[in-house]
Short mmCIF file of C-alpha atoms and ligand atoms in Angstrom, two decimals:
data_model
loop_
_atom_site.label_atom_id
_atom_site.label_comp_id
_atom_site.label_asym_id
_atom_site.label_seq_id
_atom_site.Cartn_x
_atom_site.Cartn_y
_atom_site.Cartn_z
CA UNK A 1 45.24 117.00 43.86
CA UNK A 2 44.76 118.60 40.41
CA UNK A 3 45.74 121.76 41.34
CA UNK A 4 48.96 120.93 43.00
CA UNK A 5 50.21 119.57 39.54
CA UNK A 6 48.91 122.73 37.51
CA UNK A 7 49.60 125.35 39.73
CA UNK A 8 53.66 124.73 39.27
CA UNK A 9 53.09 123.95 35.89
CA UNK A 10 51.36 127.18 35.36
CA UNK A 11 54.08 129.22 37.30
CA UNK A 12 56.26 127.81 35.38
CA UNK A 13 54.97 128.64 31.63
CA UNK A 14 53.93 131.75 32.83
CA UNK A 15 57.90 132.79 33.86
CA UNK A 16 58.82 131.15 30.32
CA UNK A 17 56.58 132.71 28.33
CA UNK A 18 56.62 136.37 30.47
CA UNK A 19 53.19 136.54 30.87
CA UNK A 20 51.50 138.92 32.53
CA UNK A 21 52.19 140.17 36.10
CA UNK A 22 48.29 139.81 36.58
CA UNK A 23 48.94 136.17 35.63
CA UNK A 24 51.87 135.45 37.68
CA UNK A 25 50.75 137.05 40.42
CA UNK A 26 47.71 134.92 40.49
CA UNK A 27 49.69 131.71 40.15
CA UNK A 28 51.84 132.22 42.91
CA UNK A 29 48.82 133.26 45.35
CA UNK A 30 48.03 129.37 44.53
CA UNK A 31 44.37 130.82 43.34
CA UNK A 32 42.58 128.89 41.12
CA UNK A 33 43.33 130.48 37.38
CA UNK A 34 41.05 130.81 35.57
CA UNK A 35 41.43 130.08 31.65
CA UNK A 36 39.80 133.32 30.71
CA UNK A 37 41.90 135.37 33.62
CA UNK A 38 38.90 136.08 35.41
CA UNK A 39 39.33 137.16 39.01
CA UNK A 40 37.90 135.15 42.26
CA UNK A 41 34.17 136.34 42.93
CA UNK A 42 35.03 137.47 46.83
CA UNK A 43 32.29 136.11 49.38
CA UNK A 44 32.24 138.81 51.92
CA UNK A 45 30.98 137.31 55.16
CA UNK A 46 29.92 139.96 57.90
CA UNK A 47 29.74 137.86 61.19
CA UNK A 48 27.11 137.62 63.68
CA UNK A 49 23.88 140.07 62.55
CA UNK A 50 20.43 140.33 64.37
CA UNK A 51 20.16 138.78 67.80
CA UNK A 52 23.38 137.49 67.82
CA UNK A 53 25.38 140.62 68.55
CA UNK A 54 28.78 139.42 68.72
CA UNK A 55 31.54 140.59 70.96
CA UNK A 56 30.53 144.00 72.63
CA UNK A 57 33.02 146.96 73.92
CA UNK A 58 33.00 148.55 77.03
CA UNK A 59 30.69 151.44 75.57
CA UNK A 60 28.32 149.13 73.97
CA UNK A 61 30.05 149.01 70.53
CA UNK A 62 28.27 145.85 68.66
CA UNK A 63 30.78 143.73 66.80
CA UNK A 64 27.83 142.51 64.23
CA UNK A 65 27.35 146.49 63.15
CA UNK A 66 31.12 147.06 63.12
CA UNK A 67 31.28 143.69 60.35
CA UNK A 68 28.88 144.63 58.90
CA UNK A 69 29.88 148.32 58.05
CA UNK A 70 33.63 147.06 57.47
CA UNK A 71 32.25 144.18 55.10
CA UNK A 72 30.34 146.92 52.64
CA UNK A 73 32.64 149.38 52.94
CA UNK A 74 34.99 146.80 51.35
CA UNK A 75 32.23 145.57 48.92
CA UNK A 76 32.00 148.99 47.31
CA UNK A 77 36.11 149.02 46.91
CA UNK A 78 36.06 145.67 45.44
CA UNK A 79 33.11 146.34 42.99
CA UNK A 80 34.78 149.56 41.89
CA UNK A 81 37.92 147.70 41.04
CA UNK A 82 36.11 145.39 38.74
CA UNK A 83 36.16 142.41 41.32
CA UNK A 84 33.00 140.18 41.77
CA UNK A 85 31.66 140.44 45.08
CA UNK A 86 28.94 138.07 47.23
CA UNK A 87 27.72 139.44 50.28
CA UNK A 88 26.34 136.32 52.84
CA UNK A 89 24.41 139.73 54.32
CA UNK A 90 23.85 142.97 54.16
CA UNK A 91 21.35 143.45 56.55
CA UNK A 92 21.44 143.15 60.21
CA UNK A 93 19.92 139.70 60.45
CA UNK A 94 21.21 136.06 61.26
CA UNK A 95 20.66 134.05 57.79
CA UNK A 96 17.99 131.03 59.30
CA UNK A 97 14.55 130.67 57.88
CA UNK A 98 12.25 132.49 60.00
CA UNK A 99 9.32 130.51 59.23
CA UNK A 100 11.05 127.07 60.03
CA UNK A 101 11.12 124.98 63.51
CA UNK A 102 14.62 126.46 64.51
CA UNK A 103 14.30 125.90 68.06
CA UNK A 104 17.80 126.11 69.81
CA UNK A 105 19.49 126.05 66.23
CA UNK A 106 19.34 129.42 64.66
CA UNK A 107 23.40 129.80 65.04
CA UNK A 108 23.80 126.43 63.46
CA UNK A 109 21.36 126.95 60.36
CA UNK A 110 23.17 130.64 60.13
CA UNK A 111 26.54 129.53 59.97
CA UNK A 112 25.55 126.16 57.46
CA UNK A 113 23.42 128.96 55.46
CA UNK A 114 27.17 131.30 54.84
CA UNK A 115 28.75 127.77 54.27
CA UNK A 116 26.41 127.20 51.56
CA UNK A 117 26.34 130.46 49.79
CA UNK A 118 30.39 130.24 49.51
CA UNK A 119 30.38 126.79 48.23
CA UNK A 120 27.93 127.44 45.50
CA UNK A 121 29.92 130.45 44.02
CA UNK A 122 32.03 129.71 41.76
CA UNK A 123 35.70 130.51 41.84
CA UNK A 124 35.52 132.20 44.89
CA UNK A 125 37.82 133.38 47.78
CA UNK A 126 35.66 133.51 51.20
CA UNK A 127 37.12 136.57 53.82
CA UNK A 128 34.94 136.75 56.99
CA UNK A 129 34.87 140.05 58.57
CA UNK A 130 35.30 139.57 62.61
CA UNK A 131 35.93 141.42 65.65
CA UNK A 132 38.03 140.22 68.54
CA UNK A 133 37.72 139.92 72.48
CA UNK A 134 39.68 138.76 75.41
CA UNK A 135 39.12 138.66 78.78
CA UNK A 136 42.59 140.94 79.20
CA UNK A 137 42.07 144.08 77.97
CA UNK A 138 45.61 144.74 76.43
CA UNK A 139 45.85 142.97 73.55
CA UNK A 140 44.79 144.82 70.11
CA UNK A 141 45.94 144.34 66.85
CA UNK A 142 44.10 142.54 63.63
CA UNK A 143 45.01 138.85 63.43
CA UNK A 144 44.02 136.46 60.23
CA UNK A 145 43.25 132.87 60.56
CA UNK A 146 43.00 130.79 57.75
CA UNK A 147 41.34 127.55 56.53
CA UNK A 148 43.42 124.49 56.39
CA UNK A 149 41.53 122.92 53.66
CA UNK A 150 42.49 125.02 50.49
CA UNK A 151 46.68 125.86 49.84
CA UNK A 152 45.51 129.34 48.74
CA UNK A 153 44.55 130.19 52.17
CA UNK A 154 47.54 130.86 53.90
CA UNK A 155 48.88 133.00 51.11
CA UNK A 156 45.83 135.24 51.21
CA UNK A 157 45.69 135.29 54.58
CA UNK A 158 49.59 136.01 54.63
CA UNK A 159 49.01 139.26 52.16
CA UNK A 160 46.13 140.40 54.13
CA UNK A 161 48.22 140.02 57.67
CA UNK A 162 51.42 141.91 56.07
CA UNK A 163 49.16 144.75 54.29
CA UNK A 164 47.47 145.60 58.02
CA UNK A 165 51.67 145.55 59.41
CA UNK A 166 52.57 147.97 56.78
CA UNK A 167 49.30 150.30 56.40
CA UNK A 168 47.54 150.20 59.13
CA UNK A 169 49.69 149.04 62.68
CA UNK A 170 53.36 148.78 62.23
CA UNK A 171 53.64 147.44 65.46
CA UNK A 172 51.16 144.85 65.22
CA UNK A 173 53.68 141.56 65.37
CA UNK A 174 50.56 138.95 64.90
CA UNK A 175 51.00 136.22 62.84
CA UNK A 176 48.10 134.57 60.45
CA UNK A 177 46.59 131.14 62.21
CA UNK A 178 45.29 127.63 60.83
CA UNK A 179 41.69 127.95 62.25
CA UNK A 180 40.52 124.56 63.85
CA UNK A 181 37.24 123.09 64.57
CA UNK A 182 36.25 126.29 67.04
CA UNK A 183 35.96 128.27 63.94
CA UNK A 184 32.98 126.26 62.24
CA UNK A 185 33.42 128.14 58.65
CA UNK A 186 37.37 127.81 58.04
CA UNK A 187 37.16 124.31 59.59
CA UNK A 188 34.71 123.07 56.91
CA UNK A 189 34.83 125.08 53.82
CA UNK A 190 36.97 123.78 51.24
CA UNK A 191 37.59 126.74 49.31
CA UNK A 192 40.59 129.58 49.68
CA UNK A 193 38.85 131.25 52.65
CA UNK A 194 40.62 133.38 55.65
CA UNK A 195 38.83 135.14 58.61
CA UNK A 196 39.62 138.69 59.62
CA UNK A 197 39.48 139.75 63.14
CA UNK A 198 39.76 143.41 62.85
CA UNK A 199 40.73 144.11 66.31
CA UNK A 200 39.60 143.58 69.91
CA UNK A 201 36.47 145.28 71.16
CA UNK A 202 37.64 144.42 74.94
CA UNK A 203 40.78 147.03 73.75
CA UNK A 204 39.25 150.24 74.87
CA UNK A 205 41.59 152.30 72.02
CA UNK A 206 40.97 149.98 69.71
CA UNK A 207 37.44 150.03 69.81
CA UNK A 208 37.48 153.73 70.16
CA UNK A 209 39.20 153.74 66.54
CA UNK A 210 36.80 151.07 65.27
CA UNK A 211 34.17 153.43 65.98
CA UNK A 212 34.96 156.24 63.83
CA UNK A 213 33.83 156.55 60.30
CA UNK A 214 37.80 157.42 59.35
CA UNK A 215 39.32 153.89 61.08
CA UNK A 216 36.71 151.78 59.22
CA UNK A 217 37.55 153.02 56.48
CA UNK A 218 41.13 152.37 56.63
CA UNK A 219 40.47 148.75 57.45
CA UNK A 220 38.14 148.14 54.59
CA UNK A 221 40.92 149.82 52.65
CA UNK A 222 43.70 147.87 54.12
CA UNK A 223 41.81 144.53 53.15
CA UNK A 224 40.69 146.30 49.59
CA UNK A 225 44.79 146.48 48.71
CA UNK A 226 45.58 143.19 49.87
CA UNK A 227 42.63 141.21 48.57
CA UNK A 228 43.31 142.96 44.71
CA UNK A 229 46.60 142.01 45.13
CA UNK A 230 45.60 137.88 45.60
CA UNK A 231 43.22 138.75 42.68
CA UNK A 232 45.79 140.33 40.55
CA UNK A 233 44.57 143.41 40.24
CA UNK A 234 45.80 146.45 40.32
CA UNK A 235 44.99 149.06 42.73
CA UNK A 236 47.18 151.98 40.96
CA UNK A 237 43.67 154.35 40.50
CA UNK A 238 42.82 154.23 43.90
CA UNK A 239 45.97 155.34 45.96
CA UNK A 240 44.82 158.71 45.70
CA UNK A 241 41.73 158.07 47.58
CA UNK A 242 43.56 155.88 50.44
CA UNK A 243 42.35 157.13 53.23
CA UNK A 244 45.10 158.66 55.74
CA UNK A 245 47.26 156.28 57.74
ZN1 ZN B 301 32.85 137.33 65.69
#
């Protein structure tokens, strides 16, 4: 409730007084702003990891190692650009204690374990790196969902979604989603916090892209543009190294 009365308030003062695009542009993402003007701290979350594989392509592609080489891809872009960055892994393990009884509950304790790291950093926006499947093999394209529980979300989510149509798939015509209880994380965490799927394994071109060394690296770029921009920071020093599109 607090924040809908500042944000506006903030908008508003900053228009007024013409401060600084890094300023405004954080306002209107609906971000919390910081009094200092320090960035988010971004919570990287690469699904799945360890015996929980994920979705799988046709040729054995495992959506846990695409996350996870997606997820640090962007972590390095993000650091370099002066934005915080928590990974929930960077291994290729599920996050459960090893040594407790986790009988039939090792998905459960993972997923509560990435819960908990988000909601004890501070100031944070949470993006969950995913892969897609589906039963029909057509259908390609990233697609964002976002969490209901924080106004910032959509925005984010929004600017991520429209980055992808212009860099990366001009003909992708997928709009972002309000997650629901399916997708445990979004569902329950209260802060800004959007999910990612990259792009359907069960797409044999798509995973054939997703793959290659070249196509991750567009995607982590592609999310590296839009998530500076909801941070507002900018990304001027690095269009020379975007990788081709
Ligand atoms: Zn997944």
């Amino acid at each position: 409730m607090f924040q809908r009365i500042i944000l506006p308030f903030l908008l508003t003062v900053s228009l007024l007084a013409g401060a600084s695009a890094v300023f405004a542009a954080r306002a209107k993402t609906g971000l919390e702003v910081a009094a200092d003007g320090a960035v988010p701290t971004v919570v990287i979350d690469a699904g799945h990891g360890g015996e929980d594989g994920g979705a799988v392509s046709a040729g054995g592609l495992l959506e846990k190692d695409v996350n996870l080489d997606i997820a640090l891809r962007l972590r390095d872009l993000l650091t370099a650009n002066g934005i915080p960055v928590v990974m929930t892994r960077t291994e290729d393990t599920l996050l459960y204690d090893k040594n407790a009884n986790y009988q039939g509950r090792k998905k459960a304790l993972d997923l509560a374990a990435r819960r908990q790291i988000a909601e004890e950093t501070p100031d944070c926006l949470f993006v969950s790196i995913h892969m897609n499947a589906y039963p029909d093999a057509r259908y390609d394209g990233l697609q964002v969902w976002y969490s209901p529980n924080h106004p910032a979300s959509a925005s984010v989510a929004e600017t991520i979604q429209r980055t992808a149509r212009e860099l990366l798939q001009p003909e992708n015509d997928r709009e972002i989603k309000a997650a629901g209880s399916s997708i445990y994380l979004l569902h329950r965490l209260t802060v800004p916090a959007v999910l990612v799927e990259c792009g359907f394994l069960s797409n044999p071109a798509e995973a054939a892209k997703l793959s290659t060394d070249d196509y991750r690296g567009q995607v982590a770029f592609t999310l590296f543009l839009a998530i500076s921009e909801v941070c507002g920071k900018t990304t001027e020093n690095f269009a020379k190294s975007a990788p081709n599109t």
